[in-house]
Amino acid sequence: WIIPDQFHLTLKFLDYTSEELLPGIDQALSDISQKHASFELSLNQWGCFPEPSAIRVVWIGPFSQTRPPVHRLHKDIDNRLELLGIEPEYREFVPHVTLCRVQEDPQDEVTNHYLNYSDAFQISLPVNSFHLYQSRPQASGVIHTILETYELN
């Protein structure tokens, strides 16, 4: 299971990024944050990657009809950072919060919980800001550290 203080919804994964790009990224994200209003995000759809018969990640995210504000924010970030030379995302954006990564046989206890209880949980959260994170792989998993916070207008 993911440690709760590491829960996050990725709007744009930057992979390794040169430090010389950081001022431009910071300015772009600051500009974008001023163009978007705060919004409510309902996490009420459970999912998994890559598929139910071979679960490796269990997540929760918004139903597609409640996604527009987060999709617009993602698209603006993707488009603006492309101007800085950062490759856009070509895969479909699936907003989600990873709850656990399955390390063992997909038929283990986590999978059974997912299959049996996925309709039993939902939460609605106000989205008033987003963050620029640094991700560092550790033996125990990836540690995400906030570098900057961007308040939505």
Tab-separated table of N, CA and C in Angstrom:
chain	number	residue	atom	x	y	z
A	1	TRP	N	0.839	-1.183	0.000
A	1	TRP	CA	0.000	0.000	0.000
A	1	TRP	C	0.880	1.241	0.000
A	2	ILE	N	0.401	2.280	-0.648
A	2	ILE	CA	1.123	3.547	-0.684
A	2	ILE	C	0.880	4.270	0.646
A	3	ILE	N	1.922	4.871	1.186
A	3	ILE	CA	1.802	5.656	2.415
A	3	ILE	C	0.921	6.868	2.105
A	4	PRO	N	-0.122	7.134	2.913
A	4	PRO	CA	-1.057	8.216	2.587
A	4	PRO	C	-0.420	9.585	2.337
A	5	ASP	N	0.653	9.929	3.022
A	5	ASP	CA	1.236	11.258	2.753
A	5	ASP	C	1.965	11.309	1.410
A	6	GLN	N	2.015	10.192	0.702
A	6	GLN	CA	2.599	10.151	-0.640
A	6	GLN	C	1.521	10.088	-1.733
A	7	PHE	N	0.234	10.098	-1.348
A	7	PHE	CA	-0.850	10.115	-2.330
A	7	PHE	C	-0.761	11.389	-3.163
A	8	HIS	N	-0.970	11.272	-4.447
A	8	HIS	CA	-0.979	12.427	-5.343
A	8	HIS	C	-1.638	12.027	-6.656
A	9	LEU	N	-2.073	12.994	-7.409
A	9	LEU	CA	-2.613	12.794	-8.738
A	9	LEU	C	-1.650	13.484	-9.688
A	10	THR	N	-1.026	12.742	-10.570
A	10	THR	CA	-0.022	13.293	-11.484
A	10	THR	C	-0.700	13.983	-12.665
A	11	LEU	N	-0.440	15.264	-12.820
A	11	LEU	CA	-0.951	16.017	-13.965
A	11	LEU	C	0.005	15.916	-15.147
A	12	LYS	N	1.300	15.822	-14.862
A	12	LYS	CA	2.325	15.736	-15.907
A	12	LYS	C	3.557	15.104	-15.282
A	13	PHE	N	4.034	14.015	-15.874
A	13	PHE	CA	5.266	13.383	-15.403
A	13	PHE	C	6.413	13.919	-16.244
A	14	LEU	N	7.412	14.504	-15.588
A	14	LEU	CA	8.511	15.141	-16.309
A	14	LEU	C	9.729	14.250	-16.508
A	15	ASP	N	9.797	13.116	-15.809
A	15	ASP	CA	10.963	12.235	-15.868
A	15	ASP	C	12.192	13.043	-15.427
A	16	TYR	N	13.382	12.650	-15.866
A	16	TYR	CA	14.573	13.412	-15.487
A	16	TYR	C	14.503	14.765	-16.185
A	17	THR	N	14.695	15.830	-15.427
A	17	THR	CA	14.615	17.179	-15.973
A	17	THR	C	15.844	17.969	-15.565
A	18	SER	N	16.484	18.580	-16.527
A	18	SER	CA	17.658	19.401	-16.271
A	18	SER	C	17.299	20.577	-15.361
A	19	GLU	N	18.184	20.877	-14.419
A	19	GLU	CA	17.938	22.008	-13.500
A	19	GLU	C	17.805	23.331	-14.231
A	20	GLU	N	18.438	23.460	-15.387
A	20	GLU	CA	18.342	24.728	-16.112
A	20	GLU	C	16.948	24.974	-16.678
A	21	LEU	N	16.111	23.930	-16.763
A	21	LEU	CA	14.725	24.110	-17.209
A	21	LEU	C	13.791	24.536	-16.081
A	22	LEU	N	14.230	24.368	-14.833
A	22	LEU	CA	13.341	24.623	-13.696
A	22	LEU	C	12.771	26.045	-13.638
A	23	PRO	N	13.550	27.109	-13.899
A	23	PRO	CA	12.929	28.446	-13.863
A	23	PRO	C	11.808	28.611	-14.895
A	24	GLY	N	11.985	28.064	-16.091
A	24	GLY	CA	10.936	28.135	-17.111
A	24	GLY	C	9.715	27.317	-16.727
A	25	ILE	N	9.939	26.143	-16.148
A	25	ILE	CA	8.836	25.300	-15.685
A	25	ILE	C	8.072	26.012	-14.582
A	26	ASP	N	8.801	26.591	-13.642
A	26	ASP	CA	8.182	27.317	-12.538
A	26	ASP	C	7.318	28.462	-13.065
A	27	GLN	N	7.836	29.243	-14.006
A	27	GLN	CA	7.070	30.361	-14.559
A	27	GLN	C	5.834	29.870	-15.298
A	28	ALA	N	5.994	28.808	-16.085
A	28	ALA	CA	4.860	28.255	-16.831
A	28	ALA	C	3.763	27.780	-15.880
A	29	LEU	N	4.136	27.046	-14.839
A	29	LEU	CA	3.142	26.534	-13.897
A	29	LEU	C	2.478	27.658	-13.115
A	30	SER	N	3.245	28.678	-12.786
A	30	SER	CA	2.690	29.842	-12.095
A	30	SER	C	1.654	30.543	-12.982
A	31	ASP	N	1.980	30.734	-14.250
A	31	ASP	CA	1.040	31.362	-15.192
A	31	ASP	C	-0.230	30.526	-15.338
A	32	ILE	N	-0.062	29.220	-15.478
A	32	ILE	CA	-1.206	28.323	-15.653
A	32	ILE	C	-2.112	28.355	-14.429
A	33	SER	N	-1.527	28.383	-13.249
A	33	SER	CA	-2.339	28.360	-12.028
A	33	SER	C	-3.260	29.571	-11.954
A	34	GLN	N	-2.860	30.686	-12.531
A	34	GLN	CA	-3.676	31.898	-12.491
A	34	GLN	C	-4.828	31.862	-13.488
A	35	LYS	N	-4.778	30.917	-14.426
A	35	LYS	CA	-5.824	30.811	-15.448
A	35	LYS	C	-6.895	29.784	-15.083
A	36	HIS	N	-6.695	29.080	-13.975
A	36	HIS	CA	-7.634	28.025	-13.587
A	36	HIS	C	-8.220	28.319	-12.211
A	37	ALA	N	-9.518	28.129	-12.104
A	37	ALA	CA	-10.205	28.304	-10.822
A	37	ALA	C	-10.127	27.011	-10.019
A	38	SER	N	-10.263	27.137	-8.715
A	38	SER	CA	-10.377	25.963	-7.848
A	38	SER	C	-11.580	25.146	-8.292
A	39	PHE	N	-11.545	23.851	-8.007
A	39	PHE	CA	-12.662	22.983	-8.378
A	39	PHE	C	-12.753	21.818	-7.400
A	40	GLU	N	-13.872	21.123	-7.455
A	40	GLU	CA	-14.115	19.953	-6.628
A	40	GLU	C	-13.811	18.721	-7.475
A	41	LEU	N	-13.128	17.750	-6.889
A	41	LEU	CA	-12.788	16.518	-7.604
A	41	LEU	C	-13.321	15.340	-6.798
A	42	SER	N	-14.242	14.594	-7.395
A	42	SER	CA	-14.802	13.407	-6.744
A	42	SER	C	-14.031	12.178	-7.202
A	43	LEU	N	-13.407	11.513	-6.236
A	43	LEU	CA	-12.706	10.263	-6.521
A	43	LEU	C	-13.671	9.133	-6.206
A	44	ASN	N	-14.262	8.582	-7.248
A	44	ASN	CA	-15.329	7.620	-7.051
A	44	ASN	C	-15.308	6.488	-8.073
A	45	GLN	N	-14.220	6.373	-8.780
A	45	GLN	CA	-14.076	5.287	-9.747
A	45	GLN	C	-12.791	4.533	-9.435
A	46	TRP	N	-12.908	3.267	-9.131
A	46	TRP	CA	-11.735	2.440	-8.883
A	46	TRP	C	-11.248	1.871	-10.200
A	47	GLY	N	-9.963	1.685	-10.304
A	47	GLY	CA	-9.404	1.096	-11.510
A	47	GLY	C	-8.105	0.389	-11.197
A	48	CYS	N	-7.558	-0.200	-12.214
A	48	CYS	CA	-6.286	-0.884	-12.051
A	48	CYS	C	-5.513	-0.809	-13.352
A	49	PHE	N	-4.226	-0.978	-13.243
A	49	PHE	CA	-3.356	-1.073	-14.408
A	49	PHE	C	-2.610	-2.394	-14.315
A	50	PRO	N	-2.315	-3.101	-15.348
A	50	PRO	CA	-2.782	-2.771	-16.692
A	50	PRO	C	-4.205	-3.245	-16.973
A	51	GLU	N	-4.658	-4.320	-16.292
A	51	GLU	CA	-6.018	-4.831	-16.510
A	51	GLU	C	-6.405	-5.726	-15.335
A	52	PRO	N	-7.705	-5.978	-15.131
A	52	PRO	CA	-8.140	-6.769	-13.963
A	52	PRO	C	-7.539	-8.170	-13.862
A	53	SER	N	-7.199	-8.775	-14.969
A	53	SER	CA	-6.635	-10.127	-14.902
A	53	SER	C	-5.143	-10.134	-14.580
A	54	ALA	N	-4.519	-8.971	-14.578
A	54	ALA	CA	-3.080	-8.883	-14.289
A	54	ALA	C	-2.794	-7.601	-13.517
A	55	ILE	N	-3.445	-7.427	-12.375
A	55	ILE	CA	-3.355	-6.179	-11.614
A	55	ILE	C	-1.942	-5.958	-11.084
A	56	ARG	N	-1.404	-4.776	-11.362
A	56	ARG	CA	-0.115	-4.353	-10.808
A	56	ARG	C	-0.266	-3.064	-10.002
A	57	VAL	N	-1.282	-2.263	-10.351
A	57	VAL	CA	-1.552	-1.008	-9.640
A	57	VAL	C	-3.052	-0.904	-9.422
A	58	VAL	N	-3.448	-0.554	-8.198
A	58	VAL	CA	-4.857	-0.277	-7.880
A	58	VAL	C	-4.956	1.218	-7.606
A	59	TRP	N	-5.935	1.866	-8.222
A	59	TRP	CA	-6.074	3.314	-8.089
A	59	TRP	C	-7.539	3.709	-7.919
A	60	ILE	N	-7.722	4.975	-7.523
A	60	ILE	CA	-9.045	5.589	-7.480
A	60	ILE	C	-8.948	6.929	-8.205
A	61	GLY	N	-9.985	7.250	-8.969
A	61	GLY	CA	-9.972	8.494	-9.737
A	61	GLY	C	-11.392	8.974	-9.969
A	62	PRO	N	-11.542	10.067	-10.707
A	62	PRO	CA	-12.883	10.599	-10.990
A	62	PRO	C	-13.545	9.866	-12.159
A	63	PHE	N	-14.880	9.724	-12.102
A	63	PHE	CA	-15.634	9.233	-13.262
A	63	PHE	C	-15.393	10.204	-14.413
A	64	SER	N	-15.503	9.742	-15.618
A	64	SER	CA	-15.186	10.574	-16.777
A	64	SER	C	-16.010	11.850	-16.849
A	65	GLN	N	-17.270	11.830	-16.397
A	65	GLN	CA	-18.084	13.043	-16.491
A	65	GLN	C	-17.674	14.114	-15.474
A	66	THR	N	-16.873	13.769	-14.479
A	66	THR	CA	-16.432	14.769	-13.501
A	66	THR	C	-14.983	15.195	-13.759
A	67	ARG	N	-14.429	14.811	-14.878
A	67	ARG	CA	-13.021	15.080	-15.168
A	67	ARG	C	-12.700	16.414	-15.843
A	68	PRO	N	-13.626	17.127	-16.461
A	68	PRO	CA	-13.220	18.284	-17.274
A	68	PRO	C	-12.248	19.268	-16.625
A	69	PRO	N	-12.452	19.740	-15.385
A	69	PRO	CA	-11.478	20.709	-14.859
A	69	PRO	C	-10.061	20.133	-14.749
A	70	VAL	N	-9.940	18.895	-14.310
A	70	VAL	CA	-8.599	18.313	-14.178
A	70	VAL	C	-8.004	18.023	-15.556
A	71	HIS	N	-8.844	17.696	-16.521
A	71	HIS	CA	-8.355	17.479	-17.886
A	71	HIS	C	-7.857	18.778	-18.506
A	72	ARG	N	-8.595	19.868	-18.280
A	72	ARG	CA	-8.149	21.162	-18.824
A	72	ARG	C	-6.816	21.579	-18.204
A	73	LEU	N	-6.689	21.386	-16.906
A	73	LEU	CA	-5.437	21.726	-16.229
A	73	LEU	C	-4.287	20.886	-16.782
A	74	HIS	N	-4.501	19.589	-16.926
A	74	HIS	CA	-3.478	18.701	-17.496
A	74	HIS	C	-3.087	19.158	-18.899
A	75	LYS	N	-4.079	19.439	-19.750
A	75	LYS	CA	-3.818	19.824	-21.143
A	75	LYS	C	-3.035	21.130	-21.214
A	76	ASP	N	-3.408	22.118	-20.384
A	76	ASP	CA	-2.679	23.387	-20.378
A	76	ASP	C	-1.224	23.185	-19.956
A	77	ILE	N	-1.000	22.362	-18.946
A	77	ILE	CA	0.371	22.086	-18.494
A	77	ILE	C	1.149	21.392	-19.599
A	78	ASP	N	0.552	20.386	-20.207
A	78	ASP	CA	1.220	19.637	-21.272
A	78	ASP	C	1.593	20.563	-22.438
A	79	ASN	N	0.640	21.396	-22.873
A	79	ASN	CA	0.884	22.296	-24.003
A	79	ASN	C	1.957	23.332	-23.692
A	80	ARG	N	1.872	23.916	-22.511
A	80	ARG	CA	2.828	24.981	-22.146
A	80	ARG	C	4.241	24.429	-21.978
A	81	LEU	N	4.375	23.261	-21.360
A	81	LEU	CA	5.705	22.692	-21.159
A	81	LEU	C	6.307	22.180	-22.460
A	82	GLU	N	5.453	21.860	-23.426
A	82	GLU	CA	5.978	21.470	-24.742
A	82	GLU	C	6.750	22.631	-25.366
A	83	LEU	N	6.322	23.857	-25.102
A	83	LEU	CA	7.035	25.033	-25.612
A	83	LEU	C	8.446	25.144	-25.030
A	84	LEU	N	8.674	24.493	-23.887
A	84	LEU	CA	10.006	24.488	-23.258
A	84	LEU	C	10.842	23.297	-23.733
A	85	GLY	N	10.274	22.501	-24.635
A	85	GLY	CA	11.001	21.349	-25.147
A	85	GLY	C	10.720	20.051	-24.406
A	86	ILE	N	9.719	20.066	-23.527
A	86	ILE	CA	9.356	18.860	-22.778
A	86	ILE	C	8.315	18.097	-23.592
A	87	GLU	N	8.611	16.837	-23.848
A	87	GLU	CA	7.755	15.986	-24.682
A	87	GLU	C	6.326	15.920	-24.137
A	88	PRO	N	5.324	16.129	-25.002
A	88	PRO	CA	3.936	15.998	-24.537
A	88	PRO	C	3.603	14.532	-24.290
A	89	GLU	N	2.543	14.311	-23.532
A	89	GLU	CA	2.076	12.957	-23.255
A	89	GLU	C	1.154	12.526	-24.393
A	90	TYR	N	1.455	11.390	-24.990
A	90	TYR	CA	0.636	10.908	-26.102
A	90	TYR	C	-0.398	9.869	-25.663
A	91	ARG	N	-0.191	9.286	-24.492
A	91	ARG	CA	-1.183	8.332	-23.980
A	91	ARG	C	-2.379	9.100	-23.428
A	92	GLU	N	-3.513	8.424	-23.357
A	92	GLU	CA	-4.704	9.038	-22.770
A	92	GLU	C	-4.421	9.389	-21.307
A	93	PHE	N	-4.824	10.584	-20.910
A	93	PHE	CA	-4.673	11.014	-19.528
A	93	PHE	C	-5.762	10.349	-18.695
A	94	VAL	N	-5.350	9.556	-17.715
A	94	VAL	CA	-6.273	8.878	-16.796
A	94	VAL	C	-5.963	9.403	-15.395
A	95	PRO	N	-6.669	10.462	-14.956
A	95	PRO	CA	-6.377	11.013	-13.635
A	95	PRO	C	-6.689	9.989	-12.554
A	96	HIS	N	-5.736	9.784	-11.657
A	96	HIS	CA	-5.919	8.770	-10.615
A	96	HIS	C	-4.934	8.985	-9.474
A	97	VAL	N	-5.272	8.414	-8.333
A	97	VAL	CA	-4.388	8.366	-7.172
A	97	VAL	C	-4.068	6.888	-6.952
A	98	THR	N	-2.792	6.539	-6.996
A	98	THR	CA	-2.383	5.153	-6.775
A	98	THR	C	-2.551	4.806	-5.304
A	99	LEU	N	-3.261	3.721	-5.047
A	99	LEU	CA	-3.475	3.253	-3.682
A	99	LEU	C	-2.486	2.160	-3.305
A	100	CYS	N	-2.164	1.290	-4.265
A	100	CYS	CA	-1.175	0.249	-3.971
A	100	CYS	C	-0.573	-0.290	-5.252
A	101	ARG	N	0.606	-0.832	-5.091
A	101	ARG	CA	1.302	-1.527	-6.169
A	101	ARG	C	1.387	-2.986	-5.758
A	102	VAL	N	0.944	-3.857	-6.648
A	102	VAL	CA	0.929	-5.289	-6.360
A	102	VAL	C	2.271	-5.871	-6.785
A	103	GLN	N	3.009	-6.387	-5.812
A	103	GLN	CA	4.340	-6.921	-6.061
A	103	GLN	C	4.319	-8.424	-6.330
A	104	GLU	N	3.276	-9.086	-5.874
A	104	GLU	CA	3.231	-10.540	-5.922
A	104	GLU	C	2.193	-11.010	-6.923
A	105	ASP	N	1.793	-12.263	-6.785
A	105	ASP	CA	0.780	-12.857	-7.640
A	105	ASP	C	-0.470	-11.976	-7.630
A	106	PRO	N	-0.975	-11.602	-8.795
A	106	PRO	CA	-2.157	-10.733	-8.846
A	106	PRO	C	-3.386	-11.287	-8.144
A	107	GLN	N	-3.413	-12.535	-7.771
A	107	GLN	CA	-4.576	-13.097	-7.090
A	107	GLN	C	-4.461	-12.994	-5.572
A	108	ASP	N	-3.602	-12.136	-5.089
A	108	ASP	CA	-3.390	-12.011	-3.641
A	108	ASP	C	-4.506	-11.222	-2.962
A	109	GLU	N	-4.316	-10.931	-1.694
A	109	GLU	CA	-5.316	-10.252	-0.874
A	109	GLU	C	-5.707	-8.882	-1.424
A	110	VAL	N	-4.739	-8.120	-1.956
A	110	VAL	CA	-5.032	-6.786	-2.484
A	110	VAL	C	-5.996	-6.885	-3.653
A	111	THR	N	-5.742	-7.802	-4.546
A	111	THR	CA	-6.612	-7.981	-5.707
A	111	THR	C	-8.014	-8.350	-5.266
A	112	ASN	N	-8.116	-9.260	-4.304
A	112	ASN	CA	-9.433	-9.664	-3.822
A	112	ASN	C	-10.175	-8.497	-3.185
A	113	HIS	N	-9.472	-7.641	-2.442
A	113	HIS	CA	-10.089	-6.441	-1.877
A	113	HIS	C	-10.591	-5.534	-2.993
A	114	TYR	N	-9.740	-5.329	-3.978
A	114	TYR	CA	-10.118	-4.467	-5.110
A	114	TYR	C	-11.371	-4.995	-5.794
A	115	LEU	N	-11.377	-6.283	-6.098
A	115	LEU	CA	-12.500	-6.870	-6.816
A	115	LEU	C	-13.784	-6.876	-5.993
A	116	ASN	N	-13.668	-7.028	-4.675
A	116	ASN	CA	-14.856	-7.158	-3.825
A	116	ASN	C	-15.381	-5.854	-3.250
A	117	TYR	N	-14.521	-4.846	-3.073
A	117	TYR	CA	-14.930	-3.645	-2.352
A	117	TYR	C	-14.758	-2.346	-3.136
A	118	SER	N	-14.500	-2.415	-4.409
A	118	SER	CA	-14.184	-1.202	-5.156
A	118	SER	C	-15.343	-0.215	-5.255
A	119	ASP	N	-16.569	-0.633	-5.025
A	119	ASP	CA	-17.700	0.294	-5.071
A	119	ASP	C	-17.999	0.919	-3.717
A	120	ALA	N	-17.246	0.554	-2.692
A	120	ALA	CA	-17.582	0.943	-1.327
A	120	ALA	C	-16.935	2.239	-0.869
A	121	PHE	N	-16.127	2.877	-1.693
A	121	PHE	CA	-15.394	4.045	-1.231
A	121	PHE	C	-15.471	5.155	-2.265
A	122	GLN	N	-15.713	6.356	-1.792
A	122	GLN	CA	-15.593	7.540	-2.636
A	122	GLN	C	-15.342	8.735	-1.746
A	123	ILE	N	-14.666	9.707	-2.318
A	123	ILE	CA	-14.337	10.919	-1.565
A	123	ILE	C	-14.339	12.092	-2.532
A	124	SER	N	-14.755	13.241	-2.033
A	124	SER	CA	-14.751	14.457	-2.824
A	124	SER	C	-13.788	15.436	-2.168
A	125	LEU	N	-12.903	16.003	-2.976
A	125	LEU	CA	-11.848	16.882	-2.454
A	125	LEU	C	-11.858	18.225	-3.168
A	126	PRO	N	-11.628	19.309	-2.423
A	126	PRO	CA	-11.439	20.596	-3.092
A	126	PRO	C	-10.019	20.648	-3.664
A	127	VAL	N	-9.898	21.119	-4.886
A	127	VAL	CA	-8.583	21.292	-5.512
A	127	VAL	C	-8.335	22.794	-5.593
A	128	ASN	N	-7.457	23.276	-4.729
A	128	ASN	CA	-7.146	24.699	-4.653
A	128	ASN	C	-5.745	25.026	-5.126
A	129	SER	N	-4.944	23.983	-5.335
A	129	SER	CA	-3.556	24.189	-5.740
A	129	SER	C	-3.032	22.902	-6.366
A	130	PHE	N	-1.860	23.027	-6.970
A	130	PHE	CA	-1.130	21.851	-7.426
A	130	PHE	C	0.339	22.076	-7.113
A	131	HIS	N	1.128	21.010	-7.179
A	131	HIS	CA	2.517	21.067	-6.753
A	131	HIS	C	3.469	20.577	-7.834
A	132	LEU	N	4.677	21.088	-7.776
A	132	LEU	CA	5.789	20.527	-8.541
A	132	LEU	C	6.542	19.641	-7.570
A	133	TYR	N	6.628	18.356	-7.897
A	133	TYR	CA	7.282	17.376	-7.030
A	133	TYR	C	8.618	16.934	-7.601
A	134	GLN	N	9.490	16.547	-6.715
A	134	GLN	CA	10.691	15.802	-7.076
A	134	GLN	C	10.442	14.376	-6.602
A	135	SER	N	10.695	13.409	-7.461
A	135	SER	CA	10.502	12.002	-7.115
A	135	SER	C	11.846	11.313	-7.028
A	136	ARG	N	12.052	10.606	-5.907
A	136	ARG	CA	13.310	9.884	-5.703
A	136	ARG	C	13.009	8.430	-5.392
A	137	PRO	N	13.473	7.522	-6.271
A	137	PRO	CA	13.264	6.092	-5.986
A	137	PRO	C	14.063	5.660	-4.755
A	138	GLN	N	13.417	4.891	-3.892
A	138	GLN	CA	14.048	4.310	-2.712
A	138	GLN	C	13.748	2.813	-2.732
A	139	ALA	N	14.444	2.060	-1.922
A	139	ALA	CA	14.176	0.620	-1.836
A	139	ALA	C	12.732	0.363	-1.395
A	140	SER	N	12.194	1.240	-0.557
A	140	SER	CA	10.833	1.076	-0.035
A	140	SER	C	9.765	1.648	-0.969
A	141	GLY	N	10.160	2.287	-2.051
A	141	GLY	CA	9.223	2.908	-2.991
A	141	GLY	C	9.693	4.301	-3.340
A	142	VAL	N	8.939	4.996	-4.134
A	142	VAL	CA	9.300	6.344	-4.564
A	142	VAL	C	8.877	7.357	-3.499
A	143	ILE	N	9.778	8.282	-3.170
A	143	ILE	CA	9.475	9.362	-2.233
A	143	ILE	C	9.266	10.639	-3.049
A	144	HIS	N	8.116	11.278	-2.834
A	144	HIS	CA	7.765	12.510	-3.545
A	144	HIS	C	7.916	13.686	-2.586
A	145	THR	N	8.692	14.678	-2.997
A	145	THR	CA	8.939	15.873	-2.188
A	145	THR	C	8.432	17.098	-2.947
A	146	ILE	N	7.644	17.929	-2.297
A	146	ILE	CA	7.127	19.140	-2.918
A	146	ILE	C	8.245	20.165	-3.078
A	147	LEU	N	8.444	20.629	-4.324
A	147	LEU	CA	9.407	21.695	-4.598
A	147	LEU	C	8.743	23.066	-4.628
A	148	GLU	N	7.509	23.099	-5.147
A	148	GLU	CA	6.797	24.371	-5.267
A	148	GLU	C	5.294	24.102	-5.278
A	149	THR	N	4.527	25.062	-4.763
A	149	THR	CA	3.081	24.972	-4.746
A	149	THR	C	2.515	26.121	-5.582
A	150	TYR	N	1.492	25.824	-6.366
A	150	TYR	CA	0.856	26.801	-7.246
A	150	TYR	C	-0.623	26.889	-6.876
A	151	GLU	N	-1.037	28.025	-6.361
A	151	GLU	CA	-2.427	28.232	-5.949
A	151	GLU	C	-3.273	28.535	-7.168
A	152	LEU	N	-4.434	27.879	-7.261
A	152	LEU	CA	-5.354	28.151	-8.352
A	152	LEU	C	-6.075	29.466	-8.073
A	153	ASN	N	-6.470	30.131	-9.128
A	153	ASN	CA	-7.105	31.436	-9.031
A	153	ASN	C	-8.498	31.339	-8.425
